[in-house]
Coordinates of C-alpha atoms in Angstrom, one line a residue:
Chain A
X232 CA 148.9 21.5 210.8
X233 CA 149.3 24.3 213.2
X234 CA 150.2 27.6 210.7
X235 CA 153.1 28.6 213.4
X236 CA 154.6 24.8 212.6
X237 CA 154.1 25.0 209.2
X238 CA 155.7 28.3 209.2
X239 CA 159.4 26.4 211.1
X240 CA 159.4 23.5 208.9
X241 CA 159.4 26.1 205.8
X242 CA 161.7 28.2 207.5
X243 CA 164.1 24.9 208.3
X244 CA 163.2 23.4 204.9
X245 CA 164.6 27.1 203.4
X246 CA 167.5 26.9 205.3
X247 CA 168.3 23.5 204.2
X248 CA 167.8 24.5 200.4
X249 CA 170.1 27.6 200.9
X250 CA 172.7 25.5 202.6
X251 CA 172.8 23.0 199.3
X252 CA 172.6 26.0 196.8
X253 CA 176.0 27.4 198.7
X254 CA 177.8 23.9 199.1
X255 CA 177.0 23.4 195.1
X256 CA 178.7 26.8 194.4
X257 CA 181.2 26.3 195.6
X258 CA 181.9 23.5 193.6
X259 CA 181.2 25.4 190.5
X260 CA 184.4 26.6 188.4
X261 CA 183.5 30.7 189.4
X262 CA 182.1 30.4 192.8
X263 CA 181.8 34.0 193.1
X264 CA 179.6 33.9 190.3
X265 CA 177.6 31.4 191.1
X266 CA 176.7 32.6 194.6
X267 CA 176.3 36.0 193.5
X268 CA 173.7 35.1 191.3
X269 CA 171.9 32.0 193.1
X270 CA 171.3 34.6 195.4
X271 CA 169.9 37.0 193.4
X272 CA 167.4 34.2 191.2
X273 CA 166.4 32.9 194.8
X274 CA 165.0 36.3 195.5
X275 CA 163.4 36.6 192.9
X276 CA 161.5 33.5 192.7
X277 CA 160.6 33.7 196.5
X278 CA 159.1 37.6 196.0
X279 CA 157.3 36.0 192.9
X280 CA 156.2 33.4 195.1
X281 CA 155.3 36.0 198.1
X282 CA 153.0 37.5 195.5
X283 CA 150.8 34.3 194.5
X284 CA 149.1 33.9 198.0
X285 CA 146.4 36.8 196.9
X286 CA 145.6 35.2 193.9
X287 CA 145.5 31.9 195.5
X288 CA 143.1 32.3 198.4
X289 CA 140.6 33.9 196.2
X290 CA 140.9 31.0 193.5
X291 CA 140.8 28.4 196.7
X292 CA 139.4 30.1 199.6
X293 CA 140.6 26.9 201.9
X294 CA 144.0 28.5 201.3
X295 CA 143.6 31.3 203.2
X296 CA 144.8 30.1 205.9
X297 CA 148.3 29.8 204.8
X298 CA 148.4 33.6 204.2
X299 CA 150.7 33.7 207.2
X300 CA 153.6 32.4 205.6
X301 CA 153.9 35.5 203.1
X302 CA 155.6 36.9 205.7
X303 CA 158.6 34.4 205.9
X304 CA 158.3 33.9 202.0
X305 CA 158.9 38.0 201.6
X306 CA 161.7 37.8 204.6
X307 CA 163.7 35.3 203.2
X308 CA 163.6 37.3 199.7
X309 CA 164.9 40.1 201.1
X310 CA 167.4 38.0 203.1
X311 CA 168.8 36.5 199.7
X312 CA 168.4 40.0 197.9
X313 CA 170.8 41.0 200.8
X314 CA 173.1 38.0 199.8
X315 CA 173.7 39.1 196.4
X316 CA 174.0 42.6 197.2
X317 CA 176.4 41.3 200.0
X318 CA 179.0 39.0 196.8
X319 CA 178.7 41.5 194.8
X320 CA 180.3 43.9 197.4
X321 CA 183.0 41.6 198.9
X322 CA 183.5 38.6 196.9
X323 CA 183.2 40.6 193.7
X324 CA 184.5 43.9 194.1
X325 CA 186.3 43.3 197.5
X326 CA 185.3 46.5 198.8
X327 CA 187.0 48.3 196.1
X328 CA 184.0 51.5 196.5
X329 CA 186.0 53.5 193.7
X330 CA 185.5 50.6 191.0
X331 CA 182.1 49.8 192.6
X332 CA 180.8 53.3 191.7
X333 CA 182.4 53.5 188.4
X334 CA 180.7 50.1 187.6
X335 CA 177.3 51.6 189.1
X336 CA 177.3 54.3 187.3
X337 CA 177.5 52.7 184.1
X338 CA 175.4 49.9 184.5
X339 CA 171.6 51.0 184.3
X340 CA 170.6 47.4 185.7
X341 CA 172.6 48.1 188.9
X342 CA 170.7 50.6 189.6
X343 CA 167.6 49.0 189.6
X344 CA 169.1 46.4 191.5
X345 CA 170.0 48.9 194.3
X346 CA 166.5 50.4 194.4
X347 CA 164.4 46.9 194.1
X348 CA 166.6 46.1 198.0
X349 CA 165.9 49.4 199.0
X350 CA 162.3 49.0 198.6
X351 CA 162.4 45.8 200.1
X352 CA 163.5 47.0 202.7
X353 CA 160.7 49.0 204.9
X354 CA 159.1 45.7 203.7
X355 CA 161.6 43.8 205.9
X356 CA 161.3 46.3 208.6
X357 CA 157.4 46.7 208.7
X358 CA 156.6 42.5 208.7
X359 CA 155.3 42.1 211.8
X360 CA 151.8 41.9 213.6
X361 CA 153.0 45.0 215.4
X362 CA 154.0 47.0 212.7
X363 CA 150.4 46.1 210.6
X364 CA 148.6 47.6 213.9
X365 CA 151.0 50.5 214.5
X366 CA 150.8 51.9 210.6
X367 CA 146.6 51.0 210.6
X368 CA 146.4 48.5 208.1
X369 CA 145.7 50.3 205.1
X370 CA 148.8 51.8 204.7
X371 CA 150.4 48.7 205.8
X372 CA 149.0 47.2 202.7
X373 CA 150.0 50.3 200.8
X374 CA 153.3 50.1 201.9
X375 CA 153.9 46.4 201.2
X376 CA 152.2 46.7 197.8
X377 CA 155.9 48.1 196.7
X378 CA 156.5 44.7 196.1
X379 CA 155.1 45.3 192.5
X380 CA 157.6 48.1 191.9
X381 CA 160.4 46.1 193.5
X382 CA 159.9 42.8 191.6
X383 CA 159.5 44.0 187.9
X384 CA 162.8 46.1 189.1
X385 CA 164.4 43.1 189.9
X386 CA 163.7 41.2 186.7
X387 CA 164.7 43.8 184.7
X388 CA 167.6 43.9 186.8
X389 CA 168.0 40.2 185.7
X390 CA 167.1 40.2 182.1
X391 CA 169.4 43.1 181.2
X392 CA 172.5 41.4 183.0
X393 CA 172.1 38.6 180.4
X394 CA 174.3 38.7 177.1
X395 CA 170.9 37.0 175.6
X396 CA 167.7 36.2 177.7
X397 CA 167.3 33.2 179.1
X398 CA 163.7 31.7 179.6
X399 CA 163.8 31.9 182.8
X400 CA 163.7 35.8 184.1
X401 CA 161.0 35.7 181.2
X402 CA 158.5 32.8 182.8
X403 CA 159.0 35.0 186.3
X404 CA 158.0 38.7 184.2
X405 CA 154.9 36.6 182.4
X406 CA 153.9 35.1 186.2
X407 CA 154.1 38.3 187.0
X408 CA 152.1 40.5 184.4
X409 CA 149.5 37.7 184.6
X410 CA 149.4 38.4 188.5
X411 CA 149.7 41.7 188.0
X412 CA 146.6 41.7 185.6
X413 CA 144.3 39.7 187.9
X414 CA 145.2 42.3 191.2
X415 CA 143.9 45.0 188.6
X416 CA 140.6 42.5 187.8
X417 CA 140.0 41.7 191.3
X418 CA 140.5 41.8 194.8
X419 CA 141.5 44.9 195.5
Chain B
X47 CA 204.1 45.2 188.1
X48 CA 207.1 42.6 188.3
X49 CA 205.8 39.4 189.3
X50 CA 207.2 37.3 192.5
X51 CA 208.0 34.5 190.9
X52 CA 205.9 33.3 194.2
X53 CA 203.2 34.3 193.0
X54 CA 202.9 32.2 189.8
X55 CA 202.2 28.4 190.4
X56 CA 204.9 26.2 189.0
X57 CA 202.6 25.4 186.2
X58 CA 202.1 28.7 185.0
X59 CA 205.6 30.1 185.0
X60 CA 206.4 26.9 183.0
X61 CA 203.6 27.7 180.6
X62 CA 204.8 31.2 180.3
X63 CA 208.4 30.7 179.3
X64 CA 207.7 27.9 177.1
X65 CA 205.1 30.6 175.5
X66 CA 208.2 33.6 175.4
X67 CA 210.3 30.5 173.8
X68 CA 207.5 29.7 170.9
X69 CA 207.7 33.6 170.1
X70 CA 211.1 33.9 170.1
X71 CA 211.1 31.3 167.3
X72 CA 208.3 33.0 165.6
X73 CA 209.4 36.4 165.6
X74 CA 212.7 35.5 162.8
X75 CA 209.9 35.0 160.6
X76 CA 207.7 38.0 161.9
X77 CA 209.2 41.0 162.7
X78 CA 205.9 42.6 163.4
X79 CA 205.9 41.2 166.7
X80 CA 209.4 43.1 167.7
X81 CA 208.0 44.3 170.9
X82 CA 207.0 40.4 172.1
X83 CA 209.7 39.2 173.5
X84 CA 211.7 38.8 176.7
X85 CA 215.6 38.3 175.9
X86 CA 217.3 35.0 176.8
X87 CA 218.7 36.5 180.3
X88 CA 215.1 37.3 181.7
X89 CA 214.1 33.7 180.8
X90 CA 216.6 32.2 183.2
X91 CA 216.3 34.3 185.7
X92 CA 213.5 33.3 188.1
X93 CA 212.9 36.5 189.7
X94 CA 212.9 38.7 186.9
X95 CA 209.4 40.4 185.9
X96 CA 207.7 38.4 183.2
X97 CA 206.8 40.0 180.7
X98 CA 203.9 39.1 178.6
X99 CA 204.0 41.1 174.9
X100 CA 203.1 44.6 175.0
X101 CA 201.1 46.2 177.6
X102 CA 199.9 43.4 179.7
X103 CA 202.8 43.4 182.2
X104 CA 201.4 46.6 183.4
X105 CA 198.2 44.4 184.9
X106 CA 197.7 45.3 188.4
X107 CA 197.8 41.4 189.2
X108 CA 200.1 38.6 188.3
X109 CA 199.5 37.1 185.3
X110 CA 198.6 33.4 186.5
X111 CA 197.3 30.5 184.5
X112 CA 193.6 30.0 185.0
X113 CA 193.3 26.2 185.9
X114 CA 192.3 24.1 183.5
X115 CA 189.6 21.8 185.1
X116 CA 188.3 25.9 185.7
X117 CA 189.2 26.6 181.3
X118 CA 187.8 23.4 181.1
X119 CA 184.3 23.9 182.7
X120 CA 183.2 27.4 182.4
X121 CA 182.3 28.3 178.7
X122 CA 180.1 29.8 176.5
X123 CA 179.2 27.6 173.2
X124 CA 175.7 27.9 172.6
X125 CA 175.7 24.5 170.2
X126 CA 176.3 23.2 173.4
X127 CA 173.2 25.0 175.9
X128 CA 173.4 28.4 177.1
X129 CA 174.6 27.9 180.7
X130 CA 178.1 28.0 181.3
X131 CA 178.4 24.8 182.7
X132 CA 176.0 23.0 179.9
X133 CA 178.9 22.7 177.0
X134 CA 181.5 20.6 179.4
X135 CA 178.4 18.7 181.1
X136 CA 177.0 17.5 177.7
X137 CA 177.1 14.6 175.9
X138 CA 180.2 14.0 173.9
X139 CA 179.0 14.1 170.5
X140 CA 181.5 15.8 168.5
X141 CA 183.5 13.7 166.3
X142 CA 186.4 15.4 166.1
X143 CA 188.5 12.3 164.3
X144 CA 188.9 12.4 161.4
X145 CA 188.2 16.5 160.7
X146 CA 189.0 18.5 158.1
X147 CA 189.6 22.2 157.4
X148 CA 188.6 23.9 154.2
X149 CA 191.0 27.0 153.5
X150 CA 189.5 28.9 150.2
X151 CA 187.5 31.3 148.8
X152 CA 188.2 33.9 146.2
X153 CA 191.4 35.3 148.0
X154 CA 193.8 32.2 148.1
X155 CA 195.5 30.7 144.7
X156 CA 196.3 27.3 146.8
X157 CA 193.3 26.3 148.0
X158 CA 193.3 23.3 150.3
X159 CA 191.3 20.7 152.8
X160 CA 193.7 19.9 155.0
X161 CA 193.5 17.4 157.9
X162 CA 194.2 18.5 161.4
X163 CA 196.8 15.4 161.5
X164 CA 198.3 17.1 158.3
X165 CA 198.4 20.9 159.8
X166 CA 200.3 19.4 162.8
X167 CA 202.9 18.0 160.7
X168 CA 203.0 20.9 158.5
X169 CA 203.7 23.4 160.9
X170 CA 205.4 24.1 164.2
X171 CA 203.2 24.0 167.3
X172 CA 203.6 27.3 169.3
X173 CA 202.9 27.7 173.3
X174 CA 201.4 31.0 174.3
X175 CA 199.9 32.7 177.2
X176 CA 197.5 34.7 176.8
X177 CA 194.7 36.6 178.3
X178 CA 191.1 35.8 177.2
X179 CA 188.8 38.3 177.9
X180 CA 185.2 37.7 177.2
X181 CA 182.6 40.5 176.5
X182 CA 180.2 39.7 179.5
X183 CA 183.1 40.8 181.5
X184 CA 184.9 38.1 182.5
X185 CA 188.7 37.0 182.0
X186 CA 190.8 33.9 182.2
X187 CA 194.7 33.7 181.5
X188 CA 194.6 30.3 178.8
X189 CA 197.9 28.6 178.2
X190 CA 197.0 27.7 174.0
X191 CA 199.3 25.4 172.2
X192 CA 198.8 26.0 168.5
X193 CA 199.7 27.1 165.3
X194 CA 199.8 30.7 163.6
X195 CA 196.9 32.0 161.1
X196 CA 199.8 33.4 159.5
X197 CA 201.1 30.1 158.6
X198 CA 198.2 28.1 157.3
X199 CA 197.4 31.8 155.3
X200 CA 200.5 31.5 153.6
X201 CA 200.4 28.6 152.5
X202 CA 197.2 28.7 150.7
X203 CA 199.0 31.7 148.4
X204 CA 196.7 34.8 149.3
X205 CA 196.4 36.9 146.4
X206 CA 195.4 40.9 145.8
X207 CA 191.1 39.9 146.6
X208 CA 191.7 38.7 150.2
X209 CA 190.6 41.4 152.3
X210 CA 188.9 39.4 155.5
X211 CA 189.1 35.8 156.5
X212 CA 185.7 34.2 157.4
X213 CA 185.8 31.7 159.7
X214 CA 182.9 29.1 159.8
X215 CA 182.1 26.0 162.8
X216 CA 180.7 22.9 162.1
X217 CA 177.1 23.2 161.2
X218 CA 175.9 19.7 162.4
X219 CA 172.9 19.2 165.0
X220 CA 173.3 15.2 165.5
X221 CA 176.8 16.3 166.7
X222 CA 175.5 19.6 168.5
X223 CA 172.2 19.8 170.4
X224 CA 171.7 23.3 170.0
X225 CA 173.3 23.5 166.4
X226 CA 170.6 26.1 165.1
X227 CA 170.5 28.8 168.0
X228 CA 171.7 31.0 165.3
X229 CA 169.9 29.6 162.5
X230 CA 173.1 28.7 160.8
X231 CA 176.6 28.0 161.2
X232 CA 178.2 30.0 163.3
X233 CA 180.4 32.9 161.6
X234 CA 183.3 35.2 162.8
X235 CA 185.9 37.2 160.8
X236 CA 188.5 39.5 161.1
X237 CA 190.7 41.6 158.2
X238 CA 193.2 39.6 156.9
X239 CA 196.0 42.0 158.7
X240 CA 194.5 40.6 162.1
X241 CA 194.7 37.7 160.6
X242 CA 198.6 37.4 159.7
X243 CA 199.1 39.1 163.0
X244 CA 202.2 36.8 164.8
X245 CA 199.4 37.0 168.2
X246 CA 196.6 34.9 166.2
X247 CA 196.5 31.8 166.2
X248 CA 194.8 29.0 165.1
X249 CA 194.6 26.7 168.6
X250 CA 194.4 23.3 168.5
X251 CA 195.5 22.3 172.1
X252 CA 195.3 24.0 176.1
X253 CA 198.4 22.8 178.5
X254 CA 199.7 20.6 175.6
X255 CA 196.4 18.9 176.1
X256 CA 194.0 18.7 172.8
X257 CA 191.0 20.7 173.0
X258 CA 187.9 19.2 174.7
X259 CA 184.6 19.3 172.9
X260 CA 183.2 22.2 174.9
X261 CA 186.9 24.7 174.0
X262 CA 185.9 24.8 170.7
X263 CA 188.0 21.0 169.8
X264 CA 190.0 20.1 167.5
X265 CA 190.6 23.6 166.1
X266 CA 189.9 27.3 167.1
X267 CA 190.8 30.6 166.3
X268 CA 192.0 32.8 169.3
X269 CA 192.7 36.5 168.8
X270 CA 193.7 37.7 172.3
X271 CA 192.8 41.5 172.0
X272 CA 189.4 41.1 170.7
X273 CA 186.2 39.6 172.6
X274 CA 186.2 36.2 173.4
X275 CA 182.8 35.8 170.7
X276 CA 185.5 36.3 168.2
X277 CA 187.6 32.9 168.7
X278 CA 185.0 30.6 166.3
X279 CA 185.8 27.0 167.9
X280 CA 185.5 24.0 165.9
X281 CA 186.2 25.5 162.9
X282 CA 185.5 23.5 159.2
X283 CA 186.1 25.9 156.8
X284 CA 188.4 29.0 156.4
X285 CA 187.6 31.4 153.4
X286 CA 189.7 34.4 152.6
X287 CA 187.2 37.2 150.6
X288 CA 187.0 40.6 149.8
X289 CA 183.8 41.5 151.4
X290 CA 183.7 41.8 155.0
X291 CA 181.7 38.8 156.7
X292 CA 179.0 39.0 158.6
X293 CA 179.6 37.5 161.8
X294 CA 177.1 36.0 164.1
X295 CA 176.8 38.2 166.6
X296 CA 176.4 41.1 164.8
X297 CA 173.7 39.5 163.0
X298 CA 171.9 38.6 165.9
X299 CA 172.1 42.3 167.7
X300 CA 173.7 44.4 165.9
X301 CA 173.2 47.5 168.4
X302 CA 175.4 45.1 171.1
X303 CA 178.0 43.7 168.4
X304 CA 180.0 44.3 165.9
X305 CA 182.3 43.2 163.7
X306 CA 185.9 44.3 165.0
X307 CA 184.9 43.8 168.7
X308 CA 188.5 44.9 170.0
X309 CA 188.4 45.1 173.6
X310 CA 188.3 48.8 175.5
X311 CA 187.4 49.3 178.8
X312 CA 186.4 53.3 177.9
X313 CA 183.1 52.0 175.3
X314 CA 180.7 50.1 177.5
X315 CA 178.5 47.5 175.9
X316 CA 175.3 49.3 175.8
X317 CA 173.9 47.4 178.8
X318 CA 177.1 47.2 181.3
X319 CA 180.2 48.5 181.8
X320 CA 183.4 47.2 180.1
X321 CA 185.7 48.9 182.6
X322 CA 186.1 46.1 184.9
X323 CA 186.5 42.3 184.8
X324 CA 186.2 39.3 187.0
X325 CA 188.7 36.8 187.0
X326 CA 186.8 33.5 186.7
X327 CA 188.3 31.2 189.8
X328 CA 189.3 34.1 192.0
X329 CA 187.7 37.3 193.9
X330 CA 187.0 40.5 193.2
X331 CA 187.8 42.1 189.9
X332 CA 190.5 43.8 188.1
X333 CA 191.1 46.5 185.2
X334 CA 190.2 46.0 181.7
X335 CA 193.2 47.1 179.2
X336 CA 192.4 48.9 175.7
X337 CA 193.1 45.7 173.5
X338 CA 193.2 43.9 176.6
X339 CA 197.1 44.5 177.3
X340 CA 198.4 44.1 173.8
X341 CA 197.6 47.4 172.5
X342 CA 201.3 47.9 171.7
X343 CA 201.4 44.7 169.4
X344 CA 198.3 45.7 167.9
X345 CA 197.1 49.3 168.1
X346 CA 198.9 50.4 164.6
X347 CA 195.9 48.1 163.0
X348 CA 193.0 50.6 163.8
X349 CA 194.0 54.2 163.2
X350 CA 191.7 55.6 164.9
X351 CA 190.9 54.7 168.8
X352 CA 187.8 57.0 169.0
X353 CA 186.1 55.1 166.4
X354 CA 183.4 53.2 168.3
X355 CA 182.9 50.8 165.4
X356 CA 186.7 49.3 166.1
X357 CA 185.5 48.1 169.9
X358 CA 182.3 46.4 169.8

């Protein structure tokens, strides 16, 4: 399949998944809850995810050619990040700044919340072909290797909002170290 | 605030005033809980402020009955799984017919088993609204139908050695998939002055309806100015002894929990804030109280309210 088809039936098959996740929240007894942090998990996962295709195509070199969707994976990742960010400041706080910034200040794991999106976010910006050529591709790839600040930001993010940890921010962190160890190993 | 009586469904206002009626009973028998109640005119009028013992009428938002398919479905009761949705979506193992209730230990002359049929008949079913404040922050408003600590304490004769009550739930993992996540039963307490307080109560029921398997059924404690951790659900034994119990929380972390757990919105849990709270089934968030609104009830019971030790 063509990569640029491949790329709209993910981004449609996203949408649809992100669609369900909201409908079933909104069944659930706190809906505010359980969008704000649906959103967050789905970030997550997907900048996890976004992360794998290095790894992948050196394991299985006939992957490579999928390497183009890392771009829609990482969008859609900081498009959810957004989300939560997004409940959390209207549905949650409903714009009350005052309590927001009390809460902030308090809260270590907020903080590395806020900085995970904001490093995301020249990510976001910087996605395109155009962007790759205009920077010179070295410090394109320097620049979008803040991904490996951002994500272990955002699962400790997750971990520490827990009253006891779940397995699951745990699998994403060992996924991660692991990945993290073979980028050291290899491919550079 | 006084509360439109517009802004309080039907339901709850119901709830509320059969509540301020169950007190009023209670308080010629416990004149602790002097500050409790509304007079008789108040409760007639529709549109006067309700008031809700001590300081929770000063809440910045009416005080409205969470719903209870909401109470119902959105719990924490680790037996049960660890998502909040896992204790009302699994199977219905607990037997909670025929159940019994152990009150001993070295602190009561008259101790007892006494079925839960046999503690309704004994003793007066109260109604009371209170607020339930959990310490990851969140809060409900739970209409409990029950009976006062107080009551079954008395009647098992305490004597000079009861100094705490430890309260202990069913230890059983055919009834309770996740019965070990503690490695034991699971274990709260509380000094046996928060224990005769008129506010605790021994719940056996939400909206006159009996307590489903994942509220803790067929009978929990509920002390409304402490963490929601504290209220032990399905409780089999009561034991009133002189040294102070070692509940499970504070076993499991004791850096994060304690034993007196009160709630203040001024001594964060080490990992977020206890300022705020969200109000599970509507937006945005809302002040915590010190002893979540009934610090005037209950503030003479810890002398001194810098004392971190009293509020986590």
């Amino acid at each position: 399949m063509q990569i640029k088809r491949l790329a709209r039936l993910f981004n449609v098959l996203l949408l649809v998944f992100v669609v369900w996740q909201f409908e079933l929240s909104l069944k659930a007894p706190d809906t505010v809850t359980e969008l704000r942090d649906m959103s967050g998990r789905m970030a997550s996962y997907l900048l996890l995810l976004s992360l794998l295709f290095t790894p992948a195509s050196h394991l299985w070199p006939s992957l490579r050619v999928y390497v183009p969707l890392r771009r829609y994976v990482g969008l859609w990742a900081f498009t959810m990040a957004l989300v939560h960010l997004l409940v959390w400041v209207s549905l949650e706080f409903n714009f009350d700044w005052l309590l927001m910034w009390q809460e902030t200040t308090d809260n270590l794991f907020i903080w590395m919340g806020l900085i995970a999106l904001l490093l995301l976010l020249p990510m976001a910006l910087t996605s395109n072909r155009k962007s790759s050529g205009r920077l010179g591709y070295r410090r394109w790839q320097a620049l979008h290797s803040l991904t490996y600040v951002a994500l272990p930001l955002a699962l400790g993010h997750y971990l520490m909002a827990q009253k006891v940890a779940t397995g699951e921010p745990v699998v994403l962190l060992v996924v991660l170290v692991l990945v993290m160890i073979w980028r050291f190993k290899h491919a550079r | 605030m006084p509360v439109k009586s517009s802004d309080i469904t039907p339901q709850a206002l119901f709830m509320q005033r059969r509540r301020m009626l169950g007190l009023g009973l209670a308080s010629l028998s416990l004149p602790l809980a002097s500050g409790l109640f509304a007079d008789e005119e108040e409760l007639l009028d529709p549109d006067a402020p309700l008031s809700l013992g001590g300081q929770a009428v000063a809440v910045n938002k009416p005080i409205t009955a969470t719903r209870l398919d909401i109470i119902n479905s959105y719990n924490n009761y680790y037996e049960f799984g660890f998502g909040k949705e896992d204790p009302s979506q699994a199977p219905k193992t607990l037997i909670t017919s025929p159940w019994s209730v152990t009150v001993g230990g070295v602190g009561v002359d008259n101790p007892g088993i006494y079925d839960i049929a046999d503690l309704h008949a004994e003793h007066d079913i109260e109604n009371r609204l209170y607020r339930f404040r959990c310490v990851e922050a969140w809060s409900m408003v739970v209409p409990w139908n029950g009976i006062p600590l107080a009551a079954i304490i008395k009647a098992a004769k305490p004597n000079s050695k009861a100094k705490y009550v430890r309260f202990e739930t069913l230890y059983d993992d055919k009834q309770m998939p996740n019965a070990n996540w503690a490695g034991g039963p699971y274990i709260e307490g509380l000094t046996i002055a928060e224990a005769v307080h008129p506010l605790t109560l021994m719940a056996t029921g939400i909206y006159d309806e009996p307590l489903q398997q994942q509220t803790g059924a067929p009978i929990r404690l509920v002390v409304p100015w402490k963490y929601g951790f504290k209220y032990a659900k399905s409780i089999v034994r009561i034991d009133l002894v002189e040294e102070m119990p070692r509940n499970t929380w504070w076993r499991q972390n004791p850096q994060e929990y304690g034993f007196y757990a009160n709630v203040n919105p001024k001594f964060n849990h080490p990992r977020w804030s206890q300022a705020s709270e969200r109000v599970v089934g509507s937006f945005g968030r809302q002040k915590t109280l010190i002893f979540n609104g009934y610090a005037d009830d209950v503030a003479y019971l810890y002398p001194d309210l810098s004392d971190r030790r009293y509020f986590y």
